[in-house]
XYZ file of C-alpha atoms in Angstrom:
781
model
C 0.000 0.000 0.000
C 1.452 3.354 -1.088
C 1.844 6.451 1.109
C -1.208 8.217 -0.372
C -3.408 5.151 0.197
C -2.215 4.773 3.806
C -2.888 8.441 4.538
C -6.321 8.237 2.911
C -7.257 5.344 5.207
C -5.946 7.290 8.206
C -8.173 10.256 7.269
C -11.293 8.082 6.789
C -10.854 5.312 9.369
C -10.213 6.470 12.958
C -9.141 2.957 14.001
C -6.496 2.647 11.243
C -3.015 2.533 12.814
C -0.207 4.289 10.950
C 3.383 3.126 11.009
C 5.814 5.319 12.934
C 7.317 6.805 9.751
C 3.844 7.950 8.584
C 2.878 9.812 11.734
C 4.802 12.894 10.625
C 4.709 12.258 6.886
C 6.775 13.842 4.146
C 4.208 14.378 1.383
C 6.709 15.281 -1.351
C 6.380 11.801 -2.997
C 2.586 12.246 -3.226
C 1.418 13.382 -6.692
C -0.640 16.555 -7.154
C -3.746 14.474 -7.990
C -3.290 12.293 -4.915
C -2.829 15.437 -2.813
C -6.129 16.811 -4.153
C -8.003 13.677 -3.098
C -6.297 13.723 0.309
C -7.285 17.367 0.804
C -10.952 16.515 0.208
C -10.739 13.789 2.879
C -8.836 16.108 5.234
C -11.514 18.780 4.885
C -14.123 16.370 6.247
C -12.113 15.706 9.427
C -13.852 17.467 12.318
C -12.462 19.206 15.384
C -13.379 16.233 17.612
C -11.473 13.680 15.506
C -8.702 11.587 17.123
C -5.325 13.230 17.506
C -3.612 11.027 14.914
C -6.260 11.840 12.300
C -6.030 15.570 13.048
C -2.242 15.468 12.729
C -2.493 13.952 9.243
C -5.137 16.502 8.299
C -2.805 19.368 9.258
C 0.085 17.786 7.320
C -2.074 17.505 4.185
C -3.395 21.067 4.490
C 0.143 22.373 4.992
C 1.365 20.557 1.881
C -1.607 21.865 -0.120
C -0.815 25.453 0.931
C 2.672 25.085 -0.565
C 1.630 23.218 -3.720
C -1.201 23.391 -6.243
C -3.232 20.180 -5.842
C -5.061 18.801 -8.848
C -8.404 16.994 -8.742
C -9.985 14.149 -10.643
C -13.660 14.666 -11.635
C -14.649 12.387 -8.755
C -12.517 14.429 -6.315
C -14.168 17.638 -7.562
C -17.622 16.235 -6.890
C -16.451 14.932 -3.510
C -15.133 18.379 -2.605
C -18.560 19.967 -3.169
C -20.197 17.218 -1.120
C -17.618 17.853 1.622
C -18.550 21.563 1.560
C -22.211 20.671 2.041
C -21.256 18.399 4.946
C -19.148 21.171 6.491
C -22.001 23.692 6.250
C -24.488 21.316 7.809
C -22.167 20.184 10.589
C -20.285 23.415 11.386
C -22.357 26.236 9.876
C -19.672 27.385 7.428
C -17.523 26.160 4.538
C -14.882 27.750 2.324
C -16.583 27.903 -1.073
C -13.365 28.848 -2.865
C -12.092 25.312 -2.269
C -14.805 23.943 -4.540
C -14.171 26.572 -7.207
C -10.439 25.891 -7.024
C -11.021 22.162 -7.468
C -13.001 22.790 -10.657
C -10.302 25.146 -11.929
C -7.653 22.433 -11.533
C -9.784 19.468 -12.599
C -7.813 16.869 -14.586
C -10.762 15.595 -16.626
C -14.253 16.578 -17.835
C -15.978 18.875 -15.358
C -18.483 16.914 -13.272
C -22.089 17.969 -12.678
C -22.074 19.686 -9.289
C -25.372 21.539 -9.711
C -27.139 19.689 -6.887
C -24.550 20.291 -4.125
C -24.092 23.838 -5.450
C -27.835 24.514 -5.096
C -27.746 23.126 -1.548
C -24.814 25.374 -0.640
C -26.512 28.494 -2.032
C -29.809 27.750 -0.281
C -27.918 27.231 2.977
C -26.169 30.601 2.713
C -29.213 32.559 1.561
C -30.894 31.685 4.848
C -28.063 33.346 6.786
C -28.149 36.956 7.961
C -24.594 37.537 6.698
C -22.953 36.107 3.586
C -19.210 35.804 4.167
C -18.094 35.067 0.583
C -20.478 36.882 -1.783
C -18.297 36.601 -4.909
C -17.741 32.878 -4.431
C -21.410 32.374 -3.641
C -22.398 33.962 -6.963
C -19.951 31.687 -8.788
C -21.379 28.615 -7.042
C -24.929 29.845 -7.749
C -24.059 30.016 -11.442
C -23.131 26.318 -11.301
C -26.580 25.547 -9.872
C -28.491 27.198 -12.734
C -30.046 30.548 -13.723
C -32.875 30.366 -11.186
C -30.488 29.892 -8.273
C -28.229 32.701 -9.589
C -31.195 35.111 -9.795
C -32.193 34.239 -6.232
C -28.636 34.837 -5.024
C -28.427 38.213 -6.778
C -31.735 39.321 -5.316
C -30.710 38.294 -1.798
C -27.209 39.794 -1.958
C -28.521 43.098 -3.363
C -31.087 43.566 -0.613
C -30.475 46.468 1.808
C -26.808 46.902 0.907
C -26.881 50.262 -0.873
C -26.364 51.216 -4.497
C -22.583 50.694 -4.513
C -22.752 47.049 -3.417
C -25.795 46.379 -5.615
C -23.785 47.615 -8.607
C -20.932 45.310 -7.615
C -23.238 42.278 -7.302
C -24.747 42.982 -10.728
C -21.293 43.181 -12.292
C -20.176 39.860 -10.769
C -23.424 38.105 -11.673
C -23.058 39.106 -15.321
C -19.686 37.409 -15.710
C -18.920 33.912 -16.921
C -18.270 31.219 -14.274
C -14.527 31.310 -15.063
C -14.454 35.099 -14.588
C -16.447 34.819 -11.365
C -13.920 32.286 -10.120
C -11.047 34.690 -10.815
C -12.720 37.515 -8.907
C -13.620 35.244 -5.993
C -9.937 35.400 -5.068
C -10.448 38.874 -3.583
C -13.485 37.782 -1.566
C -12.816 38.858 2.023
C -14.620 37.593 5.084
C -13.718 40.872 6.763
C -11.751 43.905 5.673
C -8.852 43.410 8.087
C -7.347 40.581 6.007
C -6.154 41.161 2.443
C -5.748 38.353 -0.112
C -2.418 37.644 -1.759
C -1.206 39.838 -4.604
C -2.018 37.410 -7.488
C -5.746 37.630 -6.700
C -5.661 41.426 -6.941
C -3.658 41.305 -10.169
C -6.268 39.043 -11.807
C -9.025 41.433 -10.748
C -7.065 44.452 -11.992
C -6.936 42.865 -15.452
C -10.718 42.484 -15.664
C -12.348 45.413 -17.575
C -15.815 45.017 -16.030
C -14.517 45.128 -12.474
C -12.137 47.993 -13.244
C -15.068 50.015 -14.588
C -17.065 49.222 -11.452
C -14.127 50.307 -9.263
C -14.185 53.804 -10.731
C -17.968 54.093 -10.499
C -17.929 52.943 -6.882
C -15.189 55.323 -5.727
C -16.699 58.295 -7.523
C -20.097 57.455 -6.017
C -18.461 57.434 -2.572
C -16.914 60.862 -3.175
C -20.277 62.164 -4.445
C -21.904 60.963 -1.229
C -19.367 62.718 1.014
C -19.802 65.900 -1.076
C -23.537 65.682 -0.478
C -22.998 65.260 3.275
C -20.790 68.361 3.375
C -23.393 70.296 1.391
C -26.139 69.276 3.830
C -28.032 67.308 1.192
C -27.618 64.134 3.259
C -28.014 64.384 7.071
C -24.718 63.942 8.925
C -24.412 60.953 11.262
C -21.064 60.147 12.812
C -19.381 57.162 11.131
C -22.570 56.241 9.265
C -21.774 57.558 5.782
C -21.219 53.993 4.541
C -22.351 50.538 5.598
C -19.866 47.837 6.578
C -20.464 45.974 3.331
C -19.933 49.164 1.301
C -16.649 49.804 3.080
C -15.423 46.316 2.178
C -16.466 46.767 -1.466
C -14.885 50.224 -1.668
C -11.668 48.847 -0.201
C -11.553 46.190 -2.897
C -12.332 48.718 -5.623
C -9.599 51.043 -4.328
C -6.980 48.290 -4.301
C -7.720 47.429 -7.913
C -7.464 51.096 -8.938
C -4.254 51.576 -6.926
C -2.673 48.458 -8.400
C -3.424 49.829 -11.877
C -2.211 53.286 -10.771
C -5.240 54.881 -12.417
C -4.600 58.533 -13.427
C -7.960 59.763 -12.059
C -7.155 58.695 -8.482
C -5.246 61.805 -7.209
C -8.209 64.111 -7.915
C -10.547 61.624 -6.240
C -8.321 61.494 -3.110
C -8.604 65.272 -2.765
C -12.396 64.885 -2.567
C -12.882 61.592 -0.772
C -10.368 61.751 2.084
C -11.454 65.108 3.534
C -15.030 63.992 2.990
C -14.689 60.907 5.191
C -12.331 62.472 7.768
C -13.941 65.842 8.571
C -17.470 66.377 9.873
C -19.442 69.176 8.131
C -19.982 70.577 11.629
C -17.400 71.512 14.315
C -17.849 67.995 15.741
C -14.731 65.918 16.421
C -16.348 62.845 14.892
C -15.796 61.574 11.337
C -18.324 60.823 8.576
C -16.629 57.406 8.191
C -13.692 56.569 10.409
C -13.996 52.956 9.244
C -13.594 53.894 5.562
C -10.639 56.166 6.395
C -8.847 53.230 8.005
C -9.821 50.964 5.094
C -8.245 53.482 2.677
C -5.015 53.365 4.695
C -5.103 49.550 4.715
C -5.453 49.683 0.922
C -2.435 51.999 0.873
C -0.509 49.398 2.866
C -1.144 46.945 0.017
C -0.701 49.246 -3.007
C 0.502 52.720 -2.021
C 1.054 55.654 -4.350
C 2.840 58.903 -3.439
C -0.359 60.876 -4.014
C -2.381 58.711 -1.629
C 0.343 58.807 1.034
C 0.436 62.613 0.794
C -3.373 62.812 0.963
C -3.431 60.627 4.089
C -0.753 62.743 5.772
C -2.669 65.918 4.879
C -5.868 64.554 6.418
C -3.930 63.349 9.458
C -3.035 66.981 10.266
C -6.619 68.216 9.967
C -8.762 65.465 11.517
C -10.311 66.598 14.804
C -10.744 63.254 16.551
C -7.986 62.949 19.182
C -7.263 59.244 18.664
C -7.259 59.080 14.869
C -3.888 60.812 14.180
C -2.118 58.416 16.529
C -3.656 55.401 14.786
C -2.830 56.834 11.369
C 0.804 57.328 12.416
C 1.039 53.627 13.297
C -0.538 52.567 10.024
C 1.565 54.967 7.930
C 4.764 53.216 9.031
C 3.647 50.139 7.144
C 2.497 52.288 4.213
C 5.963 53.868 3.937
C 7.619 50.445 3.948
C 5.208 49.197 1.258
C 5.792 52.280 -0.911
C 9.522 51.664 -0.742
C 8.897 48.242 -2.291
C 6.808 49.684 -5.144
C 9.589 51.295 -7.135
C 7.496 51.765 -10.296
C 5.431 54.547 -8.700
C 7.286 55.416 -5.483
C 9.649 57.990 -6.981
C 6.914 60.120 -8.531
C 7.091 63.578 -6.954
C 5.091 66.747 -7.843
C 7.043 70.010 -8.296
C 4.461 72.134 -6.425
C 5.610 75.317 -8.191
C 9.243 75.083 -7.007
C 12.153 76.176 -9.218
C 15.818 75.255 -9.011
C 18.034 78.133 -7.901
C 21.206 78.810 -5.870
C 20.719 80.077 -2.316
C 23.438 81.978 -0.421
C 26.212 80.660 -2.636
C 25.332 77.003 -2.058
C 24.526 74.426 -4.701
C 21.198 74.809 -6.446
C 18.189 73.904 -4.313
C 14.433 73.924 -4.715
C 12.986 77.403 -4.115
C 9.469 78.836 -4.067
C 8.973 82.631 -3.712
C 5.648 84.299 -2.891
C 5.029 88.047 -2.481
C 3.225 89.399 0.595
C 2.935 93.194 0.280
C 6.405 94.702 0.783
C 7.760 91.321 1.849
C 8.586 88.049 0.167
C 8.232 84.505 1.452
C 10.989 82.046 0.501
C 10.520 78.284 0.876
C 13.887 76.595 0.274
C 14.521 72.858 0.186
C 18.024 71.877 1.321
C 18.116 68.938 3.744
C 14.491 69.786 4.547
C 12.034 72.500 3.558
C 12.177 75.781 5.522
C 10.150 78.986 5.338
C 11.878 82.374 5.694
C 10.879 85.980 4.976
C 12.730 88.742 3.167
C 12.398 92.466 2.555
C 14.350 94.085 -0.272
C 16.376 90.879 -0.558
C 17.436 90.933 3.126
C 16.492 87.930 5.294
C 14.343 88.570 8.370
C 14.365 86.614 11.621
C 10.665 85.798 11.837
C 7.298 86.520 10.275
C 6.896 90.307 9.898
C 3.984 91.763 11.855
C 2.307 93.235 8.699
C 2.413 89.802 7.096
C 0.896 88.124 10.174
C -1.831 90.774 10.171
C -2.665 91.115 6.477
C -1.668 87.756 4.969
C -2.866 85.181 7.488
C -4.097 82.763 4.820
C -0.787 82.909 2.947
C 1.227 82.222 6.110
C -0.981 79.211 6.890
C -0.784 77.960 3.300
C 3.024 78.149 3.218
C 3.425 76.475 6.600
C 1.216 73.642 5.367
C 3.296 73.498 2.189
C 6.487 73.084 4.234
C 4.894 70.209 6.147
C 3.709 68.608 2.916
C 7.122 68.869 1.237
C 8.879 67.427 4.283
C 6.375 64.560 4.359
C 7.089 63.901 0.674
C 10.846 63.956 1.313
C 10.408 61.370 4.068
C 8.355 59.197 1.727
C 10.918 59.595 -1.061
C 13.779 58.686 1.285
C 11.974 55.497 2.337
C 11.243 54.678 -1.296
C 14.846 55.208 -2.393
C 16.190 53.063 0.428
C 13.636 50.388 -0.400
C 15.232 50.162 -3.841
C 18.170 48.433 -2.177
C 16.274 45.127 -2.198
C 14.462 45.356 -5.535
C 17.579 46.498 -7.447
C 15.389 49.127 -9.109
C 16.655 50.400 -12.496
C 15.532 53.670 -14.138
C 16.042 55.264 -17.571
C 18.924 57.725 -17.389
C 17.066 60.568 -19.134
C 14.123 60.323 -16.731
C 16.444 60.047 -13.723
C 18.382 63.158 -14.805
C 15.287 65.367 -15.044
C 12.796 63.818 -12.606
C 15.178 62.887 -9.771
C 18.647 64.438 -10.001
C 17.229 67.634 -11.520
C 13.916 67.766 -9.633
C 13.730 70.868 -7.404
C 12.477 68.845 -4.425
C 14.078 65.435 -4.977
C 17.562 66.697 -5.865
C 18.471 67.442 -2.233
C 18.242 63.699 -1.506
C 19.253 62.239 -4.838
C 22.471 64.223 -5.238
C 23.853 62.998 -1.898
C 23.486 59.359 -2.917
C 25.834 57.259 -5.046
C 24.390 56.046 -8.337
C 25.563 53.633 -11.013
C 25.027 54.498 -14.680
C 25.399 51.915 -17.438
C 27.605 53.893 -19.831
C 28.092 50.818 -22.045
C 26.501 47.339 -22.014
C 27.572 45.717 -18.750
C 29.813 48.675 -17.826
C 28.540 50.598 -14.800
C 30.086 53.885 -13.647
C 29.456 55.052 -10.074
C 28.835 58.755 -9.487
C 27.988 60.991 -6.528
C 26.244 64.049 -8.051
C 26.925 66.246 -4.999
C 30.669 65.784 -5.535
C 30.726 65.311 -9.334
C 28.975 68.256 -10.961
C 29.307 66.750 -14.464
C 27.289 63.592 -14.975
C 28.653 61.064 -17.500
C 27.453 61.016 -21.083
C 25.011 58.212 -21.711
C 21.871 57.808 -23.849
C 18.509 58.642 -22.283
C 17.501 54.987 -22.298
C 20.638 53.880 -20.449
C 20.050 52.238 -17.063
C 20.746 53.901 -13.721
C 20.446 52.325 -10.289
C 21.447 52.985 -6.686
C 24.968 51.877 -5.838
C 25.214 49.183 -3.143
C 28.443 48.162 -1.359
C 27.536 44.508 -1.838
C 28.202 44.884 -5.577
C 31.514 46.727 -5.126
C 35.088 45.820 -4.354
C 36.304 46.676 -0.801
C 38.742 49.284 -2.165
C 35.926 51.115 -3.969
C 33.782 51.060 -0.820
C 36.642 52.543 1.224
C 37.173 55.246 -1.399
C 33.534 56.338 -1.258
C 33.612 56.421 2.539
C 36.758 58.570 2.470
C 35.167 60.971 -0.032
C 31.990 61.424 2.023
C 34.032 62.169 5.124
C 36.391 64.582 3.368
C 33.573 66.491 1.644
C 31.374 66.343 4.779
C 28.470 64.951 2.768
C 25.769 63.481 4.991
C 23.700 60.916 3.142
C 19.897 60.758 3.630
C 20.288 57.129 4.669
C 23.260 54.867 5.295
C 24.567 53.902 1.865
C 28.374 54.079 1.576
C 28.718 52.918 5.191
C 25.926 50.379 4.773
C 26.487 47.050 6.469
C 26.573 43.957 4.264
C 25.692 40.469 5.461
C 27.083 37.448 3.655
C 26.182 33.814 4.177
C 28.361 32.224 6.874
C 29.643 28.618 7.009
C 27.324 28.000 9.975
C 24.341 29.127 7.874
C 25.427 26.865 5.031
C 25.264 24.003 7.546
C 21.824 24.889 8.941
C 20.683 25.368 5.310
C 17.165 26.784 5.738
C 17.567 28.938 8.831
C 20.056 31.306 10.454
C 20.936 31.370 14.152
C 23.138 34.452 13.732
C 20.878 36.598 15.904
C 19.367 33.873 18.080
C 19.542 33.588 21.898
C 19.548 37.326 22.615
C 17.508 38.880 25.420
C 15.801 42.080 24.321
C 13.556 44.767 25.754
C 10.416 43.499 24.055
C 8.419 46.735 23.831
C 11.401 48.483 22.275
C 11.864 45.722 19.705
C 8.143 45.590 18.954
C 8.188 49.330 18.180
C 11.202 48.859 15.901
C 9.476 45.997 14.069
C 6.510 48.222 13.300
C 8.709 51.189 12.359
C 10.602 49.100 9.789
C 7.402 47.739 8.228
C 7.469 44.272 9.811
C 4.244 42.538 10.830
C 4.133 40.918 14.256
C 1.517 39.965 16.830
C 1.894 41.345 20.340
C 3.436 38.833 22.770
C 2.693 38.459 26.453
C 1.840 36.027 29.272
C -1.470 34.892 27.784
C -2.681 31.932 25.723
C -1.048 32.087 22.327
C 1.161 35.002 23.310
C 4.338 33.062 23.986
C 5.876 33.251 20.502
C 5.552 34.791 17.050
C 7.169 35.043 13.631
C 7.693 38.710 12.751
C 7.664 38.966 8.975
C 8.318 41.404 6.164
C 8.260 41.047 2.389
C 11.159 42.166 0.211
C 11.874 42.499 -3.507
C 8.418 43.762 -4.463
C 6.672 41.029 -2.475
C 8.526 38.080 -4.025
C 10.456 37.203 -0.857
C 9.429 36.982 2.790
C 11.697 36.897 5.831
C 10.512 35.541 9.188
C 12.178 36.413 12.478
C 11.180 34.082 15.321
C 11.056 35.357 18.896
C 9.391 34.347 22.164
C 8.150 36.140 25.238
C 10.623 35.505 28.061
C 9.766 37.192 31.362
C 9.142 40.373 33.274
C 12.054 42.519 34.483
C 10.376 44.914 36.858
C 7.866 46.819 34.732
C 9.725 45.865 31.560
C 9.083 42.853 29.346
C 11.838 40.652 27.953
C 11.810 38.526 24.822
C 14.252 35.956 23.465
C 15.287 35.927 19.812
C 15.486 32.836 17.625
C 15.850 31.772 13.989
C 15.567 33.772 10.768
C 14.010 31.973 7.769
C 13.228 32.981 4.180
C 10.295 32.098 1.916
C 9.825 32.630 -1.807
C 6.460 33.181 -3.475
C 5.781 30.278 -5.819
C 2.481 30.180 -7.746
C 0.858 32.486 -5.232
C 1.973 30.576 -2.114
C 4.989 30.941 0.179
C 7.596 28.188 -0.003
C 10.499 27.976 2.449
C 13.804 28.436 0.635
C 17.409 27.482 1.489
C 19.498 30.489 2.507
C 21.936 29.859 -0.336
C 19.108 30.455 -2.852
C 18.086 33.828 -1.414
C 19.298 36.768 -3.579
C 22.312 38.359 -1.837
C 20.688 41.821 -1.663
C 17.512 40.409 -0.099
C 19.501 38.346 2.398
C 21.771 41.249 3.356
C 18.974 43.807 3.771
C 16.779 41.427 5.781
C 19.615 40.466 8.131
C 20.476 44.142 8.485
C 16.985 44.771 9.845
C 17.277 41.898 12.326
C 20.703 43.148 13.444
C 19.096 46.546 14.078
C 16.317 45.010 16.178
C 18.736 43.035 18.328
C 21.415 45.712 18.551
C 19.074 48.487 19.653
C 16.801 46.510 21.976
C 19.228 44.002 23.545
C 19.611 44.363 27.306
C 23.371 44.236 26.608
C 23.010 47.841 25.393
C 21.438 48.900 28.686
C 24.239 50.453 30.789
C 22.051 50.472 33.880
C 21.191 46.746 33.870
C 21.565 45.397 37.399
C 19.263 42.375 37.540
C 20.871 39.041 38.393
C 20.233 35.500 37.241
C 20.529 34.279 33.644
C 19.795 37.769 32.333
C 22.876 39.163 34.072
C 24.993 36.335 32.667
C 23.767 37.194 29.156
C 24.436 40.912 29.766
C 28.014 40.281 30.880
C 28.685 37.951 27.942
C 27.182 40.167 25.242
C 27.966 43.721 26.382
C 31.580 43.405 25.254
C 31.278 40.611 22.657
C 32.702 40.482 19.135
C 31.342 43.168 16.831
C 28.402 42.599 14.512
C 28.345 44.032 10.979
C 26.596 47.210 12.168
C 29.274 47.772 14.838
C 32.023 47.150 12.260
C 30.512 49.888 10.066
C 30.532 52.147 13.131
C 34.217 51.361 13.646
C 35.037 52.311 10.046
C 33.205 55.613 10.406
C 35.068 56.404 13.639
C 38.397 55.687 11.960
C 37.648 58.523 9.547
C 36.006 60.923 11.992
C 38.422 60.754 14.944
C 41.456 62.403 13.258
C 39.307 65.508 12.648
C 38.239 65.936 16.284
C 39.952 67.939 19.015
C 40.182 64.810 21.190
C 42.006 62.849 18.443
C 45.247 62.679 20.446
C 43.374 61.047 23.331
C 41.605 58.331 21.296
C 42.635 55.133 19.539
C 40.713 52.254 18.047
C 41.668 48.833 19.353
C 39.638 45.878 18.126
C 36.155 46.080 19.639
C 36.844 49.264 21.598
C 37.398 52.979 21.320
C 40.172 53.684 23.848
C 39.861 57.121 25.482
C 42.702 58.458 27.637
C 41.424 60.784 30.337
C 43.432 62.462 33.096
C 41.966 60.258 35.820
C 41.759 56.956 33.979
C 41.825 55.215 30.597
C 38.480 53.985 29.250
C 37.372 51.341 26.741
C 34.053 52.072 25.000
C 32.591 49.021 23.274
C 31.640 49.845 19.672
C 28.567 47.609 19.767
C 26.878 48.283 23.104
C 28.577 51.642 23.924
C 29.226 50.243 27.421
C 32.476 51.221 29.166
C 35.305 49.394 30.926
C 38.122 51.111 32.856
C 41.758 50.058 32.709
C 43.723 48.364 34.149
C 41.261 45.760 35.541
C 38.256 46.305 33.237
C 36.015 47.654 35.991
C 32.598 48.549 34.589
C 31.653 52.232 34.372
C 27.919 52.967 34.222
C 26.971 56.149 32.391
C 23.281 56.486 31.587
C 22.963 57.956 28.055
C 22.697 61.723 27.989
C 23.683 63.902 25.050
C 26.261 66.587 25.879
C 25.673 70.105 24.548
C 27.465 70.557 21.259
C 27.658 66.878 20.350
C 25.461 67.505 17.318
C 28.218 69.678 15.816
C 30.364 66.629 15.069
C 29.919 65.678 11.409
C 28.569 62.155 10.881
C 28.222 60.780 7.330
C 25.006 59.003 8.341
C 22.511 59.014 11.196
C 23.425 56.540 13.948
C 22.267 57.066 17.532
C 24.791 54.555 18.878
C 27.688 56.294 17.108
C 26.518 59.645 18.509
C 26.337 58.092 21.968
C 29.863 56.675 21.709
C 31.239 60.067 20.670
C 29.271 61.764 23.438
C 30.854 59.442 26.013
C 34.281 59.920 24.450
C 34.051 63.727 24.778
C 32.893 63.360 28.384
C 35.661 60.936 29.401
C 38.472 62.714 27.547
C 37.799 65.639 29.893
C 37.109 63.510 32.968
C 38.481 66.134 35.361
C 35.554 68.367 34.369
C 32.874 65.769 35.179
C 30.488 67.093 37.822
C 28.215 64.062 38.169
C 29.108 62.493 41.532
C 27.745 59.054 40.603
C 30.210 58.903 37.691
C 33.141 60.357 39.657
C 32.734 57.842 42.479
C 32.960 54.965 39.982
C 36.021 56.459 38.253
C 37.911 57.065 41.492
C 37.074 53.570 42.701
C 38.304 52.079 39.408
C 41.451 54.218 39.373
């Protein structure tokens, strides 16, 4: 008896005893057709089934999620009968399983009209239909009469937008209905995988509905503001309409429809601001659904519209929630390189300011005065009279041009928000290896009055001949190389360069005092280690660390990772934080578990990192050696950040005992990670330019600082301090010294700033006034 036959008996006969090797089966030898038949049997296994049967069911379902089962005609019919059984026994069944079986049927399609009719009649008796698209497709299999009954029921009391949607779906062929059923959502908090949206975005009838629906929604909010429809807080749209509008918006965003920006300017204020002074919203639920759609398929225009609304909404709790959601939107926009770099000019010109390189400038008259908005590192608003700069807003301007002052201040906020979005998008290109036409890049990025401040401080590679890439830093090289407009240009990455070239770029940035918008030349790179080649599908590089959990959880969210909150409750003991890279083709999972309380703080323990590749719409775990080097390096860089910033080893004030103290002592002064090595390289270039250079040396893992009272060793990873000669620990709680910000750093790094702050303090240790520090130094000396 083969493996498939043994497993089939185990799923159908509770008394059947499996051999030991079958209790945790490897289903790779099972054919796709056999897997389809097994999945039908597994679907009939109930929650009260014996443990052995349930274990096989889970193994089959797991294999089916990673493969595409195929179904014989008999298995297709059996799947529909299993759905009927599930509805009758448990009150619900996943109709898309039946439609999927028909789609992948290996023979003539069987007659499933009778079970289909039973399924539709069952659902039409319910108050809520959880899969309306799939139900319409199943109703079509049961015959015209059943389809008409389903349309009538689904269109009842749902509003004109949903009724239009139901009519569109009902008019499609069964194959087209099956394609659209992929975006069926039981609730709006879960979004289907990208392939389902792409199929829907290619369907003309649904695309046309999407525009009608969104314009109808904007018309309704216009009518509420005009008083034509009575205002009721959060009642502008029904729950079902919000779900349908969210689906319509995702399709339009995926297609990047040109009519969307104008619609955002109408719809978002309409759902976020009451027509009265009330602090409520016409539809808080739809506002959040729009942001969730932006998390799936963001555009710069939608991100800007959300940020604009965030500043004007009156409800106290909404801005805070939007801020949380926008972090994921920014990360998603960075992955969508085809639209992420689109930036409006907003009336700005390119002009020199005070002898500096050309920047983006906008000038507006205000009586005898002139407003100047200049974009250098960020956008700033200043005022002039007769060409002379003024310190603040002139009194006549405040009095006579109130609207202009408000408009320009809002413009500054909007430009700065766009610069943040652009920075995230550019950095996100590190994993997708985004390539742009040289002519477009020259005018729309390097020459753009707003974007140029960021773009010119980054290193780019231009393909001057086939396969020949030339690296250039526009801020330092005023003459860009000659290349045709259709030549390729991409962001430079140290992973693709020789070590000598990387060192040269780092030297140039330091010498020219060019601060990059994100860490590029000094960017850490992570290569596969021999240990990871041995473990094959997982990395333990950042495992077994103890971290401040709340701090790490905040970092996960800030970097666009998805993770459930952990804690001492059922199901809260462990999670896999995850993030997609390379335009959604790769997923990295970072395992961690809740550990314990430490006073009022929570601790977590870190574990493995694994990678998955999207194959035929499903995630499939992939050996580390098969992960693209850029994806691997950027993902591990994130995990290094999480551990490095939140580890208790970086807490100078840690005093708890037990295993945590043992970990702290072992890790606080351990070998340097890649991020700490990059810090060391930056210090090697910065130190000779500082007034304390003669008191500092770099020695392995430490910055050695010679004070008058003692000599100190600052660890380049944790920033913790040991005192010579016996390595006594010196506790200094982080506090920035006045003037520390004047030290040039080629990139933003809080730990590097902290190390330099401590170095300045300890180099002048005779001037320290803090008694708690002095007592420790004198005791160590």
